[in-house]
Structure formats: C-alpha cells, structure tokens
Amino acid sequence: MTRHFLADADLNPQEQADVLNLALNFATNRHLHQPFAGPQGVAIIFDKPSTRTRVSFSVGVAELGGYPLIIDSSGSQMGRGEPISDTAQVLTRQVSAIVWRTFSQAGLEEMAHHSRVPVINALTDDYHPCQILADLMTVAQHRGGVEALPGQTLTYLGDGANNMAHSYLLGGATAGMHVRIAAPEEFHPRPKIVAQAIHVAARTGGSVTITTDVAQAAQGADVIATDTWVSMGDEESAHIRSRPFLPYQVNAELMALAAPDAIVLHCLPAYRGKEITAEVIDGPQSVVFDEAENRLHAQKALLTWLVNNS
C-alpha cells in the first residue's frame, strides 16, 4: 500500500518517532541513505511562494540520490485547469514521489487518491506537517532525543486558526506533548481538529489546551512557538488583521513566564516587532535557524521512510 503524508496524524506515534530518529541520523550524516539513487525523479509542485520548502526539498532530493523536478503550477497545465486526477496519473508513471505546496487540502487528497507513489503535504491552508516534523526534531535535539518529547509542554501563540496551529495540535499530541494554543477567541483552531488532537493525546499521554489567556498558556512552558499574524494572501488587510494578536506577541515579558530553559520556535519568515520581538528571536533561547536547517533532515527522513514503507 502506498503511504502518503497529507496531515500530521498520518504517522502514528511509533512511526513519527522512527522518522524523527532517522532525521537526527541524517543531521550527522547527510548521505546516510540514497533511496532515489539512479537518479529517480521527485516532482515538487508550488502553488504558493516558498524559500525554505523549495530549498530543503530540492537539496534533500538531490542528497537522497534523486532529481528534484520543480513545477510551478502557473507554468504547467495545472495552472490552466487540468484535472488533478489527470496530473496525478501522469506524474505517478514518471516520478517516485510527489511533493505539493498548495491551498486546498481536498485537492491534495485527490492527488493522493490517484497516485501510486507517495504524496507529501508541503503546506496547505489546513496543515503544515513537514514543518512540525522539523520542529519536533529541533525540540528533540535540544532535549536529549526523541524519547524526551513526551511530557514536554509546547505553547503556540497567535493565529490559532491557521495551518501551523492545526499541525502543532496533531503532531504534538502524537509525540505525547502537552500542546497549548493561546489565541483570540475568533481565531481558535477548528473544533474538528481539536477533537482529533484530544483523541490522539488520550492515547499518548499528552494533552490539549485552547485558551485566550496568554499567561496561562506560557506559564512553565518548555517550548514557545509563534508564526506570522498575516498569512499569504491576507497582506492587504495586515494592519487590521494584526490588531487582535497584539497581546499574543512573544517578547521578554512573556518569556519570563516560561521555563527558564525554554526554547523558541518560529517557522519563518518572521516579522520582528510584530509576532515576536528582535531580542527574543535573535536571543539565546531562539533555535529558529536550527529549526530551519532541520526542514532538510526531517523531509529527507520522511521521504526515505515513505519509500521504504510503500
């Protein structure tokens, strides 16, 4: 059976741990495995702009022995309305995996339905699961390994209705973490995803907290995470959209509430003075550039694991 990675919950706790351990091994030996040696092609499709996703998947596929085939939908038949099912059936006959950064989760799922090779969610409006694998790997690096993840408290502040919050809920719960989301009430995560995360956490020993209370969320947290307040496509309303999030800024005052050795995550791009202050993101508790590097290692581990298990 072909395995896909369309959302965080597509890996069970043991599978997630296996991928994260493999990612840590890739960090110490970048050419540890080369499942695409030949080279075999991997299609990497972009409907949205990207820096980290484009670089990490391109370099990652090359380091796995393969050929990264970059496809911008505007320059392909996909951008002219070709059915996803047709694209999937063409690609699946020529490449060994499909990576897609797009808007619609339903479209990604349709691609997977018609594909005989692994399909990976490189970001949709609903989830950003590859980023969360890199984030969990980063926490593991700074806490003594993957086995240290269960019981860690991860607090995310800001837009709780976006793809990062949804993936923190599912990915963190799968890892057995205590996930706290602090956001304005009108920007709380989707109830269906919260319910799914609570169900997963009940099996892993983790927990889920959704609140508007910044202090409650940050108190004693081991990991503080945030994301831009203005997602791609909302730039024109940035000044209006940002107002509700001002109390949720990650700054020195907020960090004083967290555990003394708390680390700070941000998936980038970051807007200093908005969702996070410069003294925090550029300070000693920030691990955001480890996090950015780990996109490479985590995605190589994911690709290798999917190919080996499909």
Tab-separated table of N, CA and C in Angstrom, residues 160-277:
chain	number	residue	atom	x	y	z
A	160	GLY	N	-4.484	31.003	16.041
A	160	GLY	CA	-4.750	29.596	16.330
A	160	GLY	C	-5.585	28.909	15.273
A	161	ALA	N	-6.044	29.654	14.280
A	161	ALA	CA	-6.885	29.066	13.235
A	161	ALA	C	-6.092	28.721	11.984
A	162	ASN	N	-4.770	28.875	12.043
A	162	ASN	CA	-4.004	28.643	10.817
A	162	ASN	C	-3.417	27.227	10.769
A	163	ASN	N	-2.727	26.947	9.669
A	163	ASN	CA	-2.209	25.592	9.447
A	163	ASN	C	-1.158	25.186	10.481
A	164	MET	N	-0.349	26.149	10.958
A	164	MET	CA	0.663	25.809	11.958
A	164	MET	C	0.018	25.351	13.261
A	165	ALA	N	-0.984	26.077	13.716
A	165	ALA	CA	-1.655	25.687	14.957
A	165	ALA	C	-2.281	24.301	14.826
A	166	HIS	N	-2.916	24.053	13.695
A	166	HIS	CA	-3.539	22.743	13.484
A	166	HIS	C	-2.496	21.623	13.508
A	167	SER	N	-1.360	21.872	12.887
A	167	SER	CA	-0.335	20.826	12.858
A	167	SER	C	0.364	20.671	14.205
A	168	TYR	N	0.535	21.778	14.936
A	168	TYR	CA	1.087	21.629	16.295
A	168	TYR	C	0.170	20.764	17.142
A	169	LEU	N	-1.145	20.972	17.004
A	169	LEU	CA	-2.083	20.174	17.788
A	169	LEU	C	-1.913	18.685	17.498
A	170	LEU	N	-1.935	18.321	16.231
A	170	LEU	CA	-1.899	16.897	15.873
A	170	LEU	C	-0.496	16.308	16.037
A	171	GLY	N	0.512	17.022	15.552
A	171	GLY	CA	1.879	16.496	15.656
A	171	GLY	C	2.365	16.443	17.087
A	172	GLY	N	2.058	17.485	17.861
A	172	GLY	CA	2.470	17.500	19.260
A	172	GLY	C	1.759	16.439	20.071
A	173	ALA	N	0.474	16.267	19.846
A	173	ALA	CA	-0.277	15.226	20.560
A	173	ALA	C	0.255	13.843	20.206
A	174	THR	N	0.590	13.632	18.937
A	174	THR	CA	1.153	12.336	18.528
A	174	THR	C	2.460	12.049	19.262
A	175	ALA	N	3.233	13.100	19.524
A	175	ALA	CA	4.518	12.942	20.228
A	175	ALA	C	4.344	12.846	21.739
A	176	GLY	N	3.104	12.940	22.236
A	176	GLY	CA	2.860	12.855	23.669
A	176	GLY	C	3.146	14.148	24.411
A	177	MET	N	3.100	15.266	23.708
A	177	MET	CA	3.381	16.561	24.326
A	177	MET	C	2.091	17.201	24.854
A	178	HIS	N	2.275	18.156	25.745
A	178	HIS	CA	1.159	18.971	26.221
A	178	HIS	C	1.121	20.229	25.355
A	179	VAL	N	0.135	20.306	24.481
A	179	VAL	CA	0.060	21.385	23.498
A	179	VAL	C	-0.938	22.427	23.977
A	180	ARG	N	-0.462	23.666	24.095
A	180	ARG	CA	-1.329	24.784	24.478
A	180	ARG	C	-1.390	25.773	23.315
A	181	ILE	N	-2.590	26.150	22.947
A	181	ILE	CA	-2.785	27.159	21.902
A	181	ILE	C	-3.443	28.369	22.549
A	182	ALA	N	-2.777	29.519	22.487
A	182	ALA	CA	-3.353	30.757	23.003
A	182	ALA	C	-3.608	31.694	21.839
A	183	ALA	N	-4.872	32.069	21.666
A	183	ALA	CA	-5.263	32.880	20.514
A	183	ALA	C	-6.529	33.645	20.847
A	184	PRO	N	-6.785	34.758	20.142
A	184	PRO	CA	-8.083	35.423	20.295
A	184	PRO	C	-9.210	34.439	19.985
A	185	GLU	N	-10.332	34.610	20.648
A	185	GLU	CA	-11.398	33.614	20.529
A	185	GLU	C	-11.849	33.413	19.083
A	186	GLU	N	-11.840	34.492	18.311
A	186	GLU	CA	-12.282	34.367	16.918
A	186	GLU	C	-11.244	33.697	16.027
A	187	PHE	N	-10.061	33.423	16.597
A	187	PHE	CA	-9.012	32.742	15.837
A	187	PHE	C	-8.606	31.437	16.523
A	188	HIS	N	-9.552	30.761	17.116
A	188	HIS	CA	-9.261	29.461	17.717
A	188	HIS	C	-9.215	28.371	16.648
A	189	PRO	N	-8.517	27.270	16.947
A	189	PRO	CA	-8.411	26.188	15.957
A	189	PRO	C	-9.764	25.597	15.614
A	190	ARG	N	-9.808	24.909	14.511
A	190	ARG	CA	-11.037	24.274	14.054
A	190	ARG	C	-11.457	23.185	15.059
A	191	PRO	N	-12.694	23.199	15.513
A	191	PRO	CA	-13.125	22.232	16.546
A	191	PRO	C	-12.877	20.774	16.158
A	192	LYS	N	-13.060	20.437	14.899
A	192	LYS	CA	-12.860	19.050	14.476
A	192	LYS	C	-11.409	18.621	14.687
A	193	ILE	N	-10.478	19.540	14.431
A	193	ILE	CA	-9.058	19.205	14.601
A	193	ILE	C	-8.702	19.146	16.078
A	194	VAL	N	-9.280	20.037	16.877
A	194	VAL	CA	-9.051	19.980	18.330
A	194	VAL	C	-9.533	18.638	18.877
A	195	ALA	N	-10.709	18.216	18.459
A	195	ALA	CA	-11.256	16.938	18.933
A	195	ALA	C	-10.347	15.782	18.528
A	196	GLN	N	-9.826	15.832	17.308
A	196	GLN	CA	-8.918	14.768	16.853
A	196	GLN	C	-7.645	14.763	17.697
A	197	ALA	N	-7.110	15.948	17.989
A	197	ALA	CA	-5.881	16.034	18.796
A	197	ALA	C	-6.127	15.521	20.210
A	198	ILE	N	-7.279	15.841	20.785
A	198	ILE	CA	-7.598	15.341	22.134
A	198	ILE	C	-7.659	13.819	22.126
A	199	HIS	N	-8.247	13.268	21.072
A	199	HIS	CA	-8.330	11.805	20.950
A	199	HIS	C	-6.932	11.177	20.866
A	200	VAL	N	-6.057	11.794	20.081
A	200	VAL	CA	-4.687	11.278	19.959
A	200	VAL	C	-3.954	11.415	21.293
A	201	ALA	N	-4.084	12.573	21.942
A	201	ALA	CA	-3.382	12.817	23.209
A	201	ALA	C	-3.815	11.838	24.291
A	202	ALA	N	-5.051	11.404	24.247
A	202	ALA	CA	-5.537	10.446	25.250
A	202	ALA	C	-4.788	9.124	25.152
A	203	ARG	N	-4.284	8.819	23.957
A	203	ARG	CA	-3.538	7.564	23.759
A	203	ARG	C	-2.054	7.718	24.029
A	204	THR	N	-1.522	8.938	23.906
A	204	THR	CA	-0.068	9.134	24.030
A	204	THR	C	0.353	9.731	25.369
A	205	GLY	N	-0.607	10.150	26.190
A	205	GLY	CA	-0.262	10.777	27.463
A	205	GLY	C	-0.093	12.274	27.368
A	206	GLY	N	-0.358	12.840	26.212
A	206	GLY	CA	-0.277	14.285	26.045
A	206	GLY	C	-1.573	14.956	26.464
A	207	SER	N	-1.696	16.219	26.138
A	207	SER	CA	-2.924	16.949	26.444
A	207	SER	C	-3.048	18.131	25.502
A	208	VAL	N	-4.250	18.689	25.466
A	208	VAL	CA	-4.545	19.823	24.583
A	208	VAL	C	-5.261	20.900	25.391
A	209	THR	N	-4.770	22.117	25.286
A	209	THR	CA	-5.404	23.257	25.945
A	209	THR	C	-5.598	24.366	24.922
A	210	ILE	N	-6.819	24.868	24.824
A	210	ILE	CA	-7.119	26.010	23.953
A	210	ILE	C	-7.595	27.143	24.848
A	211	THR	N	-6.951	28.302	24.754
A	211	THR	CA	-7.278	29.389	25.664
A	211	THR	C	-7.069	30.742	24.995
A	212	THR	N	-7.658	31.765	25.615
A	212	THR	CA	-7.339	33.140	25.221
A	212	THR	C	-6.326	33.754	26.183
A	213	ASP	N	-5.994	33.028	27.250
A	213	ASP	CA	-5.170	33.550	28.349
A	213	ASP	C	-3.684	33.333	28.042
A	214	VAL	N	-2.991	34.395	27.704
A	214	VAL	CA	-1.579	34.298	27.337
A	214	VAL	C	-0.743	33.780	28.507
A	215	ALA	N	-0.963	34.326	29.695
A	215	ALA	CA	-0.153	33.936	30.857
A	215	ALA	C	-0.365	32.469	31.206
A	216	GLN	N	-1.612	32.025	31.163
A	216	GLN	CA	-1.890	30.617	31.448
A	216	GLN	C	-1.174	29.706	30.457
A	217	ALA	N	-1.158	30.101	29.208
A	217	ALA	CA	-0.530	29.278	28.185
A	217	ALA	C	0.987	29.248	28.307
A	218	ALA	N	1.577	30.362	28.675
A	218	ALA	CA	3.045	30.451	28.696
A	218	ALA	C	3.663	29.927	29.987
A	219	GLN	N	2.882	29.872	31.063
A	219	GLN	CA	3.420	29.525	32.375
A	219	GLN	C	4.129	28.164	32.352
A	220	GLY	N	5.436	28.176	32.619
A	220	GLY	CA	6.209	26.943	32.726
A	220	GLY	C	6.434	26.200	31.429
A	221	ALA	N	6.108	26.776	30.294
A	221	ALA	CA	6.235	26.056	29.011
A	221	ALA	C	7.702	25.747	28.687
A	222	ASP	N	7.912	24.584	28.093
A	222	ASP	CA	9.262	24.185	27.674
A	222	ASP	C	9.610	24.729	26.294
A	223	VAL	N	8.588	24.948	25.496
A	223	VAL	CA	8.783	25.429	24.125
A	223	VAL	C	7.758	26.531	23.871
A	224	ILE	N	8.213	27.656	23.344
A	224	ILE	CA	7.325	28.743	22.937
A	224	ILE	C	7.422	28.872	21.422
A	225	ALA	N	6.284	28.856	20.756
A	225	ALA	CA	6.273	28.926	19.290
A	225	ALA	C	5.270	29.978	18.829
A	226	THR	N	5.583	30.590	17.698
A	226	THR	CA	4.639	31.522	17.090
A	226	THR	C	4.813	31.501	15.582
A	227	ASP	N	3.993	32.267	14.899
A	227	ASP	CA	4.021	32.327	13.438
A	227	ASP	C	3.548	33.720	13.045
A	228	THR	N	3.793	34.086	11.799
A	228	THR	CA	3.335	35.395	11.341
A	228	THR	C	1.834	35.547	11.545
A	229	TRP	N	1.419	36.764	11.863
A	229	TRP	CA	-0.008	37.014	12.071
A	229	TRP	C	-0.762	37.148	10.760
A	230	VAL	N	-0.030	37.364	9.686
A	230	VAL	CA	-0.666	37.608	8.383
A	230	VAL	C	-0.213	36.527	7.414
A	231	SER	N	-1.074	35.601	7.123
A	231	SER	CA	-0.728	34.519	6.207
A	231	SER	C	-0.709	35.012	4.777
A	232	MET	N	-0.052	34.216	3.892
A	232	MET	CA	-0.006	34.566	2.476
A	232	MET	C	-1.424	34.726	1.927
A	233	GLY	N	-1.634	35.850	1.240
A	233	GLY	CA	-2.941	36.131	0.676
A	233	GLY	C	-3.737	37.135	1.479
A	234	ASP	N	-3.295	37.392	2.755
A	234	ASP	CA	-4.019	38.335	3.615
A	234	ASP	C	-3.260	39.649	3.780
A	235	GLU	N	-2.223	39.880	2.950
A	235	GLU	CA	-1.349	41.027	3.149
A	235	GLU	C	-2.087	42.363	3.084
A	236	GLU	N	-3.089	42.473	2.226
A	236	GLU	CA	-3.766	43.762	2.052
A	236	GLU	C	-4.495	44.208	3.322
A	237	SER	N	-4.898	43.269	4.163
A	237	SER	CA	-5.611	43.609	5.392
A	237	SER	C	-4.718	43.459	6.624
A	238	ALA	N	-3.399	43.506	6.428
A	238	ALA	CA	-2.464	43.212	7.516
A	238	ALA	C	-2.671	44.115	8.720
A	239	HIS	N	-2.866	45.439	8.497
A	239	HIS	CA	-2.956	46.354	9.623
A	239	HIS	C	-4.206	46.110	10.453
A	240	ILE	N	-5.258	45.631	9.823
A	240	ILE	CA	-6.497	45.318	10.549
A	240	ILE	C	-6.392	43.944	11.200
A	241	ARG	N	-5.879	43.010	10.422
A	241	ARG	CA	-5.806	41.638	10.896
A	241	ARG	C	-4.873	41.489	12.099
A	242	SER	N	-3.839	42.332	12.189
A	242	SER	CA	-2.847	42.192	13.254
A	242	SER	C	-3.368	42.626	14.619
A	243	ARG	N	-4.354	43.523	14.655
A	243	ARG	CA	-4.763	44.117	15.931
A	243	ARG	C	-5.134	43.104	17.010
A	244	PRO	N	-5.941	42.086	16.702
A	244	PRO	CA	-6.333	41.152	17.775
A	244	PRO	C	-5.161	40.384	18.360
A	245	PHE	N	-4.046	40.304	17.612
A	245	PHE	CA	-2.942	39.451	18.043
A	245	PHE	C	-1.910	40.183	18.899
A	246	LEU	N	-2.033	41.501	19.048
A	246	LEU	CA	-1.009	42.265	19.777
A	246	LEU	C	-0.735	41.710	21.175
A	247	PRO	N	-1.745	41.296	21.943
A	247	PRO	CA	-1.446	40.740	23.282
A	247	PRO	C	-0.718	39.396	23.238
A	248	TYR	N	-0.606	38.790	22.067
A	248	TYR	CA	-0.017	37.452	21.950
A	248	TYR	C	1.421	37.491	21.419
A	249	GLN	N	2.016	38.675	21.416
A	249	GLN	CA	3.394	38.815	20.942
A	249	GLN	C	4.347	38.042	21.863
A	250	VAL	N	5.313	37.364	21.266
A	250	VAL	CA	6.358	36.679	22.040
A	250	VAL	C	7.463	37.696	22.313
A	251	ASN	N	7.562	38.120	23.571
A	251	ASN	CA	8.539	39.130	23.969
A	251	ASN	C	9.198	38.696	25.279
A	252	ALA	N	10.080	39.544	25.810
A	252	ALA	CA	10.822	39.184	27.020
A	252	ALA	C	9.894	38.990	28.212
A	253	GLU	N	8.862	39.785	28.294
A	253	GLU	CA	7.905	39.662	29.406
A	253	GLU	C	7.213	38.311	29.372
A	254	LEU	N	6.827	37.882	28.187
A	254	LEU	CA	6.177	36.581	28.064
A	254	LEU	C	7.167	35.449	28.347
A	255	MET	N	8.383	35.583	27.847
A	255	MET	CA	9.382	34.526	28.063
A	255	MET	C	9.693	34.343	29.539
A	256	ALA	N	9.520	35.392	30.340
A	256	ALA	CA	9.777	35.281	31.776
A	256	ALA	C	8.791	34.336	32.455
A	257	LEU	N	7.654	34.081	31.822
A	257	LEU	CA	6.661	33.165	32.374
A	257	LEU	C	6.991	31.704	32.053
A	258	ALA	N	7.732	31.487	30.987
A	258	ALA	CA	8.048	30.124	30.544
A	258	ALA	C	9.130	29.517	31.439
A	259	ALA	N	9.425	28.234	31.208
A	259	ALA	CA	10.508	27.584	31.957
A	259	ALA	C	11.822	28.322	31.680
A	260	PRO	N	12.729	28.359	32.648
A	260	PRO	CA	13.975	29.115	32.456
A	260	PRO	C	14.783	28.661	31.238
A	261	ASP	N	14.701	27.374	30.919
A	261	ASP	CA	15.469	26.867	29.768
A	261	ASP	C	14.577	26.678	28.533
A	262	ALA	N	13.460	27.374	28.497
A	262	ALA	CA	12.544	27.248	27.345
A	262	ALA	C	13.244	27.660	26.046
A	263	ILE	N	12.884	26.990	24.979
A	263	ILE	CA	13.409	27.343	23.658
A	263	ILE	C	12.287	27.963	22.827
A	264	VAL	N	12.691	28.726	21.816
A	264	VAL	CA	11.738	29.481	20.999
A	264	VAL	C	11.787	28.996	19.555
A	265	LEU	N	10.609	28.719	18.998
A	265	LEU	CA	10.475	28.288	17.607
A	265	LEU	C	9.714	29.340	16.803
A	266	HIS	N	10.089	29.465	15.547
A	266	HIS	CA	9.334	30.283	14.580
A	266	HIS	C	9.639	29.697	13.212
A	267	CYS	N	8.606	29.381	12.425
A	267	CYS	CA	8.830	28.680	11.158
A	267	CYS	C	9.388	29.601	10.075
A	268	LEU	N	9.376	30.924	10.298
A	268	LEU	CA	9.879	31.917	9.346
A	268	LEU	C	9.004	31.943	8.074
A	269	PRO	N	8.868	33.058	7.410
A	269	PRO	CA	9.525	34.326	7.697
A	269	PRO	C	8.964	34.993	8.939
A	270	ALA	N	9.834	35.705	9.670
A	270	ALA	CA	9.448	36.371	10.906
A	270	ALA	C	9.385	37.876	10.694
A	271	TYR	N	8.505	38.507	11.427
A	271	TYR	CA	8.364	39.970	11.367
A	271	TYR	C	8.661	40.522	12.757
A	272	ARG	N	9.918	40.933	12.931
A	272	ARG	CA	10.367	41.426	14.235
A	272	ARG	C	9.554	42.664	14.623
A	273	GLY	N	9.132	42.674	15.867
A	273	GLY	CA	8.297	43.770	16.347
A	273	GLY	C	6.819	43.514	16.164
A	274	LYS	N	6.470	42.462	15.445
A	274	LYS	CA	5.076	42.044	15.294
A	274	LYS	C	4.832	40.831	16.205
A	275	GLU	N	4.839	39.626	15.609
A	275	GLU	CA	4.533	38.441	16.419
A	275	GLU	C	5.641	38.078	17.390
A	276	ILE	N	6.854	38.582	17.171
A	276	ILE	CA	7.997	38.277	18.042
A	276	ILE	C	8.944	39.469	18.029
A	277	THR	N	9.557	39.733	19.186
A	277	THR	CA	10.497	40.856	19.238
A	277	THR	C	11.881	40.402	18.796
